[in-house]
PDB file of C-alpha atoms in Angstrom:
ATOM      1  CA  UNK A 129      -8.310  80.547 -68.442  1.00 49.00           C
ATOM      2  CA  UNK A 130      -4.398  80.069 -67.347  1.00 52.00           C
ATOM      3  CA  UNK A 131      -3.613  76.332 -67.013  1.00 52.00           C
ATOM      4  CA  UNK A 132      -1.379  75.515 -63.458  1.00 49.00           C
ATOM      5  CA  UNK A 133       0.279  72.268 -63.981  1.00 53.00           C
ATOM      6  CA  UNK A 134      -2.227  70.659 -66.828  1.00 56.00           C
ATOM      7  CA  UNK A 135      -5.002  72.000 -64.665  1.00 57.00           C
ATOM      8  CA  UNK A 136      -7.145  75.210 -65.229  1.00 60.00           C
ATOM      9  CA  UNK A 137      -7.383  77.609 -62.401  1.00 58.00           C
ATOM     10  CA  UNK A 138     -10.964  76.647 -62.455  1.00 57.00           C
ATOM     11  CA  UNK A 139     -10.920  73.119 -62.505  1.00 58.00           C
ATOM     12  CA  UNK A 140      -8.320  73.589 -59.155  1.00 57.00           C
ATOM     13  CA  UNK A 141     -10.641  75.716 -57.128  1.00 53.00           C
ATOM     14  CA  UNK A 142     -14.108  73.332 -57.821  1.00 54.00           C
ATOM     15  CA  UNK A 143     -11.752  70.242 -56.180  1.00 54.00           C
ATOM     16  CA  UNK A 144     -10.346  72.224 -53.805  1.00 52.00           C
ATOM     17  CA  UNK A 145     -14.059  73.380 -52.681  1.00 44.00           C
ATOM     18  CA  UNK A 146     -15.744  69.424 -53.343  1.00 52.00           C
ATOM     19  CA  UNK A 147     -12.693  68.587 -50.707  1.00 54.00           C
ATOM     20  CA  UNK A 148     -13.617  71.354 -48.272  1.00 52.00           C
ATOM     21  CA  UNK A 149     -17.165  70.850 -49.071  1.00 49.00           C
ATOM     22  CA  UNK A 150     -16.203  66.818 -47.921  1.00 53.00           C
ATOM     23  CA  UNK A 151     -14.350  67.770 -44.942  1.00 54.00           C
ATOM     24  CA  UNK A 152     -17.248  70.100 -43.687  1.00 68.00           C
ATOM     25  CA  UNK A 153     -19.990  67.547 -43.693  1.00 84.00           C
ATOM     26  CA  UNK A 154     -19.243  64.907 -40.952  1.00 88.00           C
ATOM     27  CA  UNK A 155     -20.786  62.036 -41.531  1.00 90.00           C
ATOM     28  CA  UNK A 156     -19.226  62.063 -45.191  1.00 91.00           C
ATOM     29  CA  UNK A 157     -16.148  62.499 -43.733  1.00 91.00           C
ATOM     30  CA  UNK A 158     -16.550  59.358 -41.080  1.00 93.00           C
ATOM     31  CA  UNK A 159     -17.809  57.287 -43.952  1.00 93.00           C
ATOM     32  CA  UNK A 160     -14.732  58.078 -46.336  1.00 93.00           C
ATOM     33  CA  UNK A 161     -12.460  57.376 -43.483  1.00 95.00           C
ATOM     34  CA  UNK A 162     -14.165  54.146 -42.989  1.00 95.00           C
ATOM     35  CA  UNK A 163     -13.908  52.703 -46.886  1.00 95.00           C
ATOM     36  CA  UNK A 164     -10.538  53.678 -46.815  1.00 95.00           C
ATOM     37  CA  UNK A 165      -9.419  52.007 -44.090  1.00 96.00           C
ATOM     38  CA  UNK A 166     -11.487  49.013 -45.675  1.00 96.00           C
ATOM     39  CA  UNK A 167     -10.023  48.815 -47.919  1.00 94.00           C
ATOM     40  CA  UNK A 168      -6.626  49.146 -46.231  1.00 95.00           C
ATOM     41  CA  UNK A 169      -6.966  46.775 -43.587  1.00 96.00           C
ATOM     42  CA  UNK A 170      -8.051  43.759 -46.001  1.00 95.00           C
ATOM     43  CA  UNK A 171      -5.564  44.171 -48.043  1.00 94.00           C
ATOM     44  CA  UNK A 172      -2.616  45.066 -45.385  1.00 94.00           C
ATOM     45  CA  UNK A 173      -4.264  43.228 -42.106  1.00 94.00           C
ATOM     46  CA  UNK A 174      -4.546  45.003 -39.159  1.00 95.00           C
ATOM     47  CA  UNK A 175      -0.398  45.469 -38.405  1.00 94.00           C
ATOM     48  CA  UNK A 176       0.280  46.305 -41.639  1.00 94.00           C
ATOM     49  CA  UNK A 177      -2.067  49.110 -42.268  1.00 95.00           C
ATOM     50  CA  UNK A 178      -1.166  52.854 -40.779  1.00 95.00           C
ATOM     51  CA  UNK A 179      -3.423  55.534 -40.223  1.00 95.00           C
ATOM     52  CA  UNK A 180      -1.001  57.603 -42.308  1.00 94.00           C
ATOM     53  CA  UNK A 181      -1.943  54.975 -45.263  1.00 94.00           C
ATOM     54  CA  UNK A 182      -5.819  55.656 -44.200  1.00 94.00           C
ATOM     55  CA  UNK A 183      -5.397  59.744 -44.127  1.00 93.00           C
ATOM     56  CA  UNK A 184      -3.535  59.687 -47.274  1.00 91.00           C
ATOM     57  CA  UNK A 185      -6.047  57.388 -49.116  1.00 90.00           C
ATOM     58  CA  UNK A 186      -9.235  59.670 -48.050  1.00 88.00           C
ATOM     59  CA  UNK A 187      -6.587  62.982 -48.484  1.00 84.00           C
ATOM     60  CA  UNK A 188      -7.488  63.677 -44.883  1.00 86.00           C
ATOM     61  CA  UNK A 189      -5.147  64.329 -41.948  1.00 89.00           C
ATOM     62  CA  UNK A 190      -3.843  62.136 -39.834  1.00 91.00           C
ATOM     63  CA  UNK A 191      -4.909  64.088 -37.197  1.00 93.00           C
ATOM     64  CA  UNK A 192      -8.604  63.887 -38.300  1.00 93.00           C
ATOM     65  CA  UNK A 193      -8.848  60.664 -38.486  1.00 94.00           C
ATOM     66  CA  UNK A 194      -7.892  60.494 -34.651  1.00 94.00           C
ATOM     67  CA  UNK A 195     -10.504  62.651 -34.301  1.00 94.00           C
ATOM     68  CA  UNK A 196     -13.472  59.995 -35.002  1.00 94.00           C
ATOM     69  CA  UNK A 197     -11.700  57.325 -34.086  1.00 94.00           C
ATOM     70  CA  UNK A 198      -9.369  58.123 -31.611  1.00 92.00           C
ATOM     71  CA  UNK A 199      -6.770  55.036 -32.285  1.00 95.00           C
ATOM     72  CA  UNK A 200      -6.419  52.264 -34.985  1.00 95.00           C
ATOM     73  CA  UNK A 201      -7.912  49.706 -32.909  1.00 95.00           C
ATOM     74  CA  UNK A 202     -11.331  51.475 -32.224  1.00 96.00           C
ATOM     75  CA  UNK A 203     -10.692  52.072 -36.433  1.00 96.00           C
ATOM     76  CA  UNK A 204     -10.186  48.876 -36.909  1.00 97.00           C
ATOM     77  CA  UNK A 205     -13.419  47.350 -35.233  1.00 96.00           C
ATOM     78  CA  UNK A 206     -15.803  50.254 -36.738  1.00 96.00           C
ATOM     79  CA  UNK A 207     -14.717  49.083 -40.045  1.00 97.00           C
ATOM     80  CA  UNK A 208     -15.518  45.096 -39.143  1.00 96.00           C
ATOM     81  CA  UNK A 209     -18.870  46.362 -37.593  1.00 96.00           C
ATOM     82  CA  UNK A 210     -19.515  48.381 -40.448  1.00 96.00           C
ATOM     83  CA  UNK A 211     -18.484  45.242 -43.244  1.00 96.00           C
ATOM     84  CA  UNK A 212     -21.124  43.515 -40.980  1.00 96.00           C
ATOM     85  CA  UNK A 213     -23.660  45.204 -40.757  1.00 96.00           C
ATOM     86  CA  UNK A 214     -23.314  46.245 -44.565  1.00 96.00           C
ATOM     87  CA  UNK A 215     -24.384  42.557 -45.353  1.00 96.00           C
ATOM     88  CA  UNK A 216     -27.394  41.778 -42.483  1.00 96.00           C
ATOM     89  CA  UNK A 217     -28.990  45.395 -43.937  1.00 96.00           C
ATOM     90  CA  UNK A 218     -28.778  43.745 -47.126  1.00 97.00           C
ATOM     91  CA  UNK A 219     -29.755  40.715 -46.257  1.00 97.00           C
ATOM     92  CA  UNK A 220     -32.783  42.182 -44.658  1.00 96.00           C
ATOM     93  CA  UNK A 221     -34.494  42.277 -47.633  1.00 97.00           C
ATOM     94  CA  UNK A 222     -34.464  38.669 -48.746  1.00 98.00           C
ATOM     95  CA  UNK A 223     -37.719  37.015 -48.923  1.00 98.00           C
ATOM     96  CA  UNK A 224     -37.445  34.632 -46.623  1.00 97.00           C
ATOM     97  CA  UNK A 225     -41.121  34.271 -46.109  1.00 96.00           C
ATOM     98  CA  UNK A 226     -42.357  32.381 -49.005  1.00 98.00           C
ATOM     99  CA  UNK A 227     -45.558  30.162 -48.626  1.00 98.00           C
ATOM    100  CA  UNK A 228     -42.719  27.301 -50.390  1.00 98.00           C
ATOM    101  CA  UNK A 229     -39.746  27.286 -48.006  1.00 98.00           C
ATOM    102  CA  UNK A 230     -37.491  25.581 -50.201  1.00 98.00           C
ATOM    103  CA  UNK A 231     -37.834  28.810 -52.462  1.00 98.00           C
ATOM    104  CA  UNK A 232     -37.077  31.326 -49.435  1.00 98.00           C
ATOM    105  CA  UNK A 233     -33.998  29.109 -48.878  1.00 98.00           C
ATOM    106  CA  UNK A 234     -33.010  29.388 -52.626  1.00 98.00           C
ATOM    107  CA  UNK A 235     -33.510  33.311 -52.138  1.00 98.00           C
ATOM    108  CA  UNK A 236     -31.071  33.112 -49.285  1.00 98.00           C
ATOM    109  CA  UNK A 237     -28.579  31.157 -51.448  1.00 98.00           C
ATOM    110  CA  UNK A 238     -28.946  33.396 -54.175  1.00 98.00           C
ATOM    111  CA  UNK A 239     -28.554  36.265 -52.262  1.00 98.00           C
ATOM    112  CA  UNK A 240     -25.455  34.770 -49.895  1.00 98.00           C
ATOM    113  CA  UNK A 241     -23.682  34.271 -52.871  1.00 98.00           C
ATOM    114  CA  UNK A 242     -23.673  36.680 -55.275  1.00 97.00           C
ATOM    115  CA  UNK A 243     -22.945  39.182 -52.178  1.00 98.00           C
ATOM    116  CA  UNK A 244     -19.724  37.325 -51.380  1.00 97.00           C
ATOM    117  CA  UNK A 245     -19.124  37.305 -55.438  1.00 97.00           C
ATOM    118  CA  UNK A 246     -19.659  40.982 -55.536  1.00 97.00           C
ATOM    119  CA  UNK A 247     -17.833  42.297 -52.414  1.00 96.00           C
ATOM    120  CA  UNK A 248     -14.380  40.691 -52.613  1.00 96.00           C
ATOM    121  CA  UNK A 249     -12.512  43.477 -49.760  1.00 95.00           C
ATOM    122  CA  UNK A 250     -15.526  42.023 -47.431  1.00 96.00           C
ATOM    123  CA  UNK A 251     -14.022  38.299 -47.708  1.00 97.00           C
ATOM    124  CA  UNK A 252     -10.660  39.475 -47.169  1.00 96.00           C
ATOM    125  CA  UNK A 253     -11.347  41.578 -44.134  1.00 95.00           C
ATOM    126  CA  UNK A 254     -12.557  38.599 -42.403  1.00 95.00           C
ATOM    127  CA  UNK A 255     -10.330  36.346 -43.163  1.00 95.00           C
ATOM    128  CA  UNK A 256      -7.623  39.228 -41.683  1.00 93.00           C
ATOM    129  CA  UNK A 257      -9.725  39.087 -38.757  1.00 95.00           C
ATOM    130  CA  UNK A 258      -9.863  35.091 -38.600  1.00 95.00           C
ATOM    131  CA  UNK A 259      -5.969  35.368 -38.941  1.00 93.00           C
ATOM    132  CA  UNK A 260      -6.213  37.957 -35.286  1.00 92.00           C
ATOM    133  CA  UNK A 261      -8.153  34.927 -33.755  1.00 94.00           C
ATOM    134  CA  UNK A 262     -10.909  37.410 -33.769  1.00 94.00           C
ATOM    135  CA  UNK A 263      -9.051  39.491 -31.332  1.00 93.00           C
ATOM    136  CA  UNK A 264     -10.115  42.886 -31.783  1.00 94.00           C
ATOM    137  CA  UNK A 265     -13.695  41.727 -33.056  1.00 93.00           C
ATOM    138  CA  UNK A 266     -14.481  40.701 -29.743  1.00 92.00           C
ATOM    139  CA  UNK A 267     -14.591  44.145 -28.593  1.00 90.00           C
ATOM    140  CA  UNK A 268     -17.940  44.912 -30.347  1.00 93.00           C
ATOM    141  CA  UNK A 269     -20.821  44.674 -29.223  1.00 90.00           C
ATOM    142  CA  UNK A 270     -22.634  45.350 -31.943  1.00 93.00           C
ATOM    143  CA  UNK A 271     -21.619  42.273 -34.474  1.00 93.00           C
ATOM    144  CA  UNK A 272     -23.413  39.430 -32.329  1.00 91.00           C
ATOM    145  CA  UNK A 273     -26.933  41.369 -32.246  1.00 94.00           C
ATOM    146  CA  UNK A 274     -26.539  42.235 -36.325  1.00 94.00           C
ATOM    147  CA  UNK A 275     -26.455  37.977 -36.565  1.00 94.00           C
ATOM    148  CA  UNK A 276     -29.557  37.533 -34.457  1.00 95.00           C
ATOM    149  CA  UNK A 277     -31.958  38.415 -37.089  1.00 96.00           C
ATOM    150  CA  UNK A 278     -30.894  36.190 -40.070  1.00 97.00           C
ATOM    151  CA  UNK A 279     -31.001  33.255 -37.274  1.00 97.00           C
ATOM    152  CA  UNK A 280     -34.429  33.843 -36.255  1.00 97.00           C
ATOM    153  CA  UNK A 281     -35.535  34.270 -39.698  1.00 98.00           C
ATOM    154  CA  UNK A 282     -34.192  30.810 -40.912  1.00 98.00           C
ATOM    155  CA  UNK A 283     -35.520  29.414 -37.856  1.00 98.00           C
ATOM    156  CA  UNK A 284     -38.719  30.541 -38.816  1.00 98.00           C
ATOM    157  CA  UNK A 285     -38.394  29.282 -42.297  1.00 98.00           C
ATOM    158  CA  UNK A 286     -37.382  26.086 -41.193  1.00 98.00           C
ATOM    159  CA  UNK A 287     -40.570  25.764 -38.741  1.00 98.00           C
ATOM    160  CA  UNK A 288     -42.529  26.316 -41.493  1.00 98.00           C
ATOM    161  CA  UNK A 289     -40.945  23.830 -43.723  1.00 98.00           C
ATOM    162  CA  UNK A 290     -41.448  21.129 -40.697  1.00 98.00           C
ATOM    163  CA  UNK A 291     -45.258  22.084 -40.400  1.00 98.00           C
ATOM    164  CA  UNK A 292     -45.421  21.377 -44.510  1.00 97.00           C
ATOM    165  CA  UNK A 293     -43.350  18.118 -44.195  1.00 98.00           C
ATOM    166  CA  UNK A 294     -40.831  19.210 -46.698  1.00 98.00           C
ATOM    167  CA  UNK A 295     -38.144  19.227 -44.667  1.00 98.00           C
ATOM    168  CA  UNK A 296     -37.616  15.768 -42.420  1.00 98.00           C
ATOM    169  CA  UNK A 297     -34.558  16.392 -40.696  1.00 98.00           C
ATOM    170  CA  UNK A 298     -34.303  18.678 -37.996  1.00 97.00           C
ATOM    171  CA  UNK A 299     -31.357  21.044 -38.221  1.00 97.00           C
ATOM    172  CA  UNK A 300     -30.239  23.952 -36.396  1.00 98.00           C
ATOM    173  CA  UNK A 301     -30.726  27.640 -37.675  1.00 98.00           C
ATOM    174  CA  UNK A 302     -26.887  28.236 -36.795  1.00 97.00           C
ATOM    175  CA  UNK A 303     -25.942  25.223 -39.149  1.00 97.00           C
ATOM    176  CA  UNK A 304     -27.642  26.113 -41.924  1.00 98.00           C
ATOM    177  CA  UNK A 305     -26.049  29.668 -41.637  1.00 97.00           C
ATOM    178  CA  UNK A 306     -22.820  28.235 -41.500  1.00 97.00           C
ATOM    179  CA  UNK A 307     -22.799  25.784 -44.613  1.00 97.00           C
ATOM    180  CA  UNK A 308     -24.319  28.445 -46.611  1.00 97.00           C
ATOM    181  CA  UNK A 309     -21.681  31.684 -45.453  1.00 96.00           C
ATOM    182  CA  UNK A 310     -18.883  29.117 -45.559  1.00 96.00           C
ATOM    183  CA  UNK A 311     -19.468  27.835 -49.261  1.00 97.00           C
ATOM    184  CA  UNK A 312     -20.613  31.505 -49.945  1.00 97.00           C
ATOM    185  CA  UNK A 313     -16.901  32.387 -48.481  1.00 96.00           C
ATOM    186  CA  UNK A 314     -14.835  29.474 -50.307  1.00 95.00           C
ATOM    187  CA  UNK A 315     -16.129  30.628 -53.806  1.00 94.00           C
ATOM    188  CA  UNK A 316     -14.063  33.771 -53.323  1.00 96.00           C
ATOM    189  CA  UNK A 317     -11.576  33.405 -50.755  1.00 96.00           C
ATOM    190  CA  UNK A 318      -9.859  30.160 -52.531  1.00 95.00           C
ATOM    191  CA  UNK A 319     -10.737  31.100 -56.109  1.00 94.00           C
ATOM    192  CA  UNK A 320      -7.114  31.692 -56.761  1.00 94.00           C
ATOM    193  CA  UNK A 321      -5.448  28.768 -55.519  1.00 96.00           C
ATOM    194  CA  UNK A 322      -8.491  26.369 -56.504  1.00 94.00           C
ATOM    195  CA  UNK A 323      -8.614  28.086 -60.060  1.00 93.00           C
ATOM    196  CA  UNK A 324      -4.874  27.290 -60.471  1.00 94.00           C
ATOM    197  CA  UNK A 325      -4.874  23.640 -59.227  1.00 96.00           C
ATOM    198  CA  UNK A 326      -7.683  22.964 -61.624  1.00 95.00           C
ATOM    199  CA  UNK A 327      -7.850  25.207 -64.548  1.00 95.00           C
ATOM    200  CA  UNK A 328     -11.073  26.234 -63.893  1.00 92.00           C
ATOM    201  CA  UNK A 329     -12.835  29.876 -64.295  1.00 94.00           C
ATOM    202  CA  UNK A 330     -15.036  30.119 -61.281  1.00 93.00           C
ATOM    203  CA  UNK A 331     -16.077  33.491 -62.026  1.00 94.00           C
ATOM    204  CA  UNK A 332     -18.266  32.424 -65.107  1.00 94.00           C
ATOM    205  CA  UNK A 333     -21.977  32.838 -65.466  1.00 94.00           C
ATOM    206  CA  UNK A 334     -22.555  29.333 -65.763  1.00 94.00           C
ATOM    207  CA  UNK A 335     -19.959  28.259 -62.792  1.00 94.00           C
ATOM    208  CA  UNK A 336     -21.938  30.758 -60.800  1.00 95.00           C
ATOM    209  CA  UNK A 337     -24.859  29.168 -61.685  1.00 96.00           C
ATOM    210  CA  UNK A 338     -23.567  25.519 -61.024  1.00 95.00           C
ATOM    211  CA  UNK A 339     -22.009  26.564 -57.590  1.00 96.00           C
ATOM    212  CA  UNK A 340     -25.685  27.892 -56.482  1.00 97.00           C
ATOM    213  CA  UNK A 341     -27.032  24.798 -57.571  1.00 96.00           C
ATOM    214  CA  UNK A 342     -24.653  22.451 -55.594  1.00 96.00           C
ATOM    215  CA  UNK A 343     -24.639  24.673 -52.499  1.00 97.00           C
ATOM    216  CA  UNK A 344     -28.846  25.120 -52.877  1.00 98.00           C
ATOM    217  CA  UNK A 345     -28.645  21.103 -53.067  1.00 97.00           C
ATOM    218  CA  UNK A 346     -26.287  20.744 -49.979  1.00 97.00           C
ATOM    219  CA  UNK A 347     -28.878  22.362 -47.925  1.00 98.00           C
ATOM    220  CA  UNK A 348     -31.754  20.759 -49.065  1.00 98.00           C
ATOM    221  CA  UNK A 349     -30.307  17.682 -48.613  1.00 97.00           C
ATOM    222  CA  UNK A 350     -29.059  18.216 -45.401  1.00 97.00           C
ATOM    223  CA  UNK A 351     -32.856  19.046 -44.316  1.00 98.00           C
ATOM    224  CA  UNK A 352     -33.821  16.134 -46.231  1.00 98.00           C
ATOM    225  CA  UNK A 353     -36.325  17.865 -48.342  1.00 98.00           C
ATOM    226  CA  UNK A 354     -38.832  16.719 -50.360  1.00 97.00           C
ATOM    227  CA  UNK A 355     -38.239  18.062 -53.769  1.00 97.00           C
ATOM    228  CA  UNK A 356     -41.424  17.272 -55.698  1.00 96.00           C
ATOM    229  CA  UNK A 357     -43.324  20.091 -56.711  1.00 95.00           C
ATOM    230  CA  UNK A 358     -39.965  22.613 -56.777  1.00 96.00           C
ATOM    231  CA  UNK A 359     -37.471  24.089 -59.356  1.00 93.00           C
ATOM    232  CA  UNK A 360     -34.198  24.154 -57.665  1.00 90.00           C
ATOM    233  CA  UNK A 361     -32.225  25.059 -61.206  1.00 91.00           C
ATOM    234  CA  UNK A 362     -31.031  28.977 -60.983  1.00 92.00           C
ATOM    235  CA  UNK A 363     -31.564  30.486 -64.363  1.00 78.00           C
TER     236      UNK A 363
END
């Protein structure tokens, strides 16, 4: 088999048909335009990133990319919808309905956190967003109904921990959701700076761990809770 620039003539015609076999299907196509442009937008922010730096990533054109999304705007807020609504799916299937509700809130920790951990571009893209005063977020729709669930699902959790008189202090469902996703959110989006300040590795098992543990405890405490009877310590 002739070799073309390193390549076999082979080799060049099965990526050349993967890529048309890509550009043919079209939700593959809207999905690889949408990591791209992920990826592009947390780490550029929404001025700095170009749909020819989008095409180019996904080796699309420019053109297509219009195509599904018609400007960088509409782009831009199908990517935060989709960054959303990638973490409420997920979240979906955290037991929150535990007959102890001190362990469905543990789940949730566990869960919150390693999520953030594992899904650095995420963090960035809405801190990008934050930095737009959530400008072009406010054009969905979508993003406030994805939230609805996890609230009414802590709410219920937190009912339950009332009726059981574990939990003696009555706190909203929209608080709790906010200590946990802004902890969740600091362990990633100031590792750097909070690493460097005080030589510490906050990736680590065992940090990991400990962070769980303090932000698990910050909750708990917040609600109160009685702790008899429960193993707070993540393994």
């Amino acid at each position: 088999m002739a070799e073309i620039g390193g390549k076999s003539a082979k080799s060049q015609t099965t990526q050349k048909y993967q890529r048309q076999q890509r550009s043919n299907d079209p939700d593959q196509t809207r999905a690889d335009i949408l990591e791209a442009a992920e990826d592009q937008f947390a780490r550029r922010g929404f001025a700095g990133t170009t749909i020819d730096s989008i095409a180019q990533k996904t080796r699309r054109s420019k053109r297509m990319v219009y195509y599904y999304f018609n400007s960088k705007a509409k782009l831009y807020v199908a990517v935060l919808e989709n960054a959303y609504a990638r973490i409420r799916v997920a979240e979906a299937k955290v037991n929150l309905g535990e007959d102890d509700p001190r362990q469905s809130l543990k789940n949730l920790v566990d869960f919150c956190f390693d999520f953030h951990f594992d899904h650095p571009t995420y963090v960035k893209l809405i801190i990008s967003e934050n930095l737009n005063e959530a400008k072009y977020l406010t054009a969905s729709s979508l993003v406030g109904e994805l939230h609805r669930p996890i609230l009414q699902r802590i709410d219920q959790c937190l009912r339950l921990g009332y009726q059981k008189e574990l939990f003696h202090q009555v706190v909203t469902p929209m608080e709790i959701h906010m200590t946990l996703s802004g902890l969740c959110f600091f362990n990633v989006s100031n590792r750097a700076t909070f690493s460097a300040i005080f030589d510490v590795d906050m990736t680590s098992a065992a940090a990991r761990r400990a962070r769980k543990q303090q932000i698990l405890l910050t909750i708990l405490g917040r609600l109160n809770t009685t702790m008899e009877g429960f193993v707070s310590d993540f393994s």
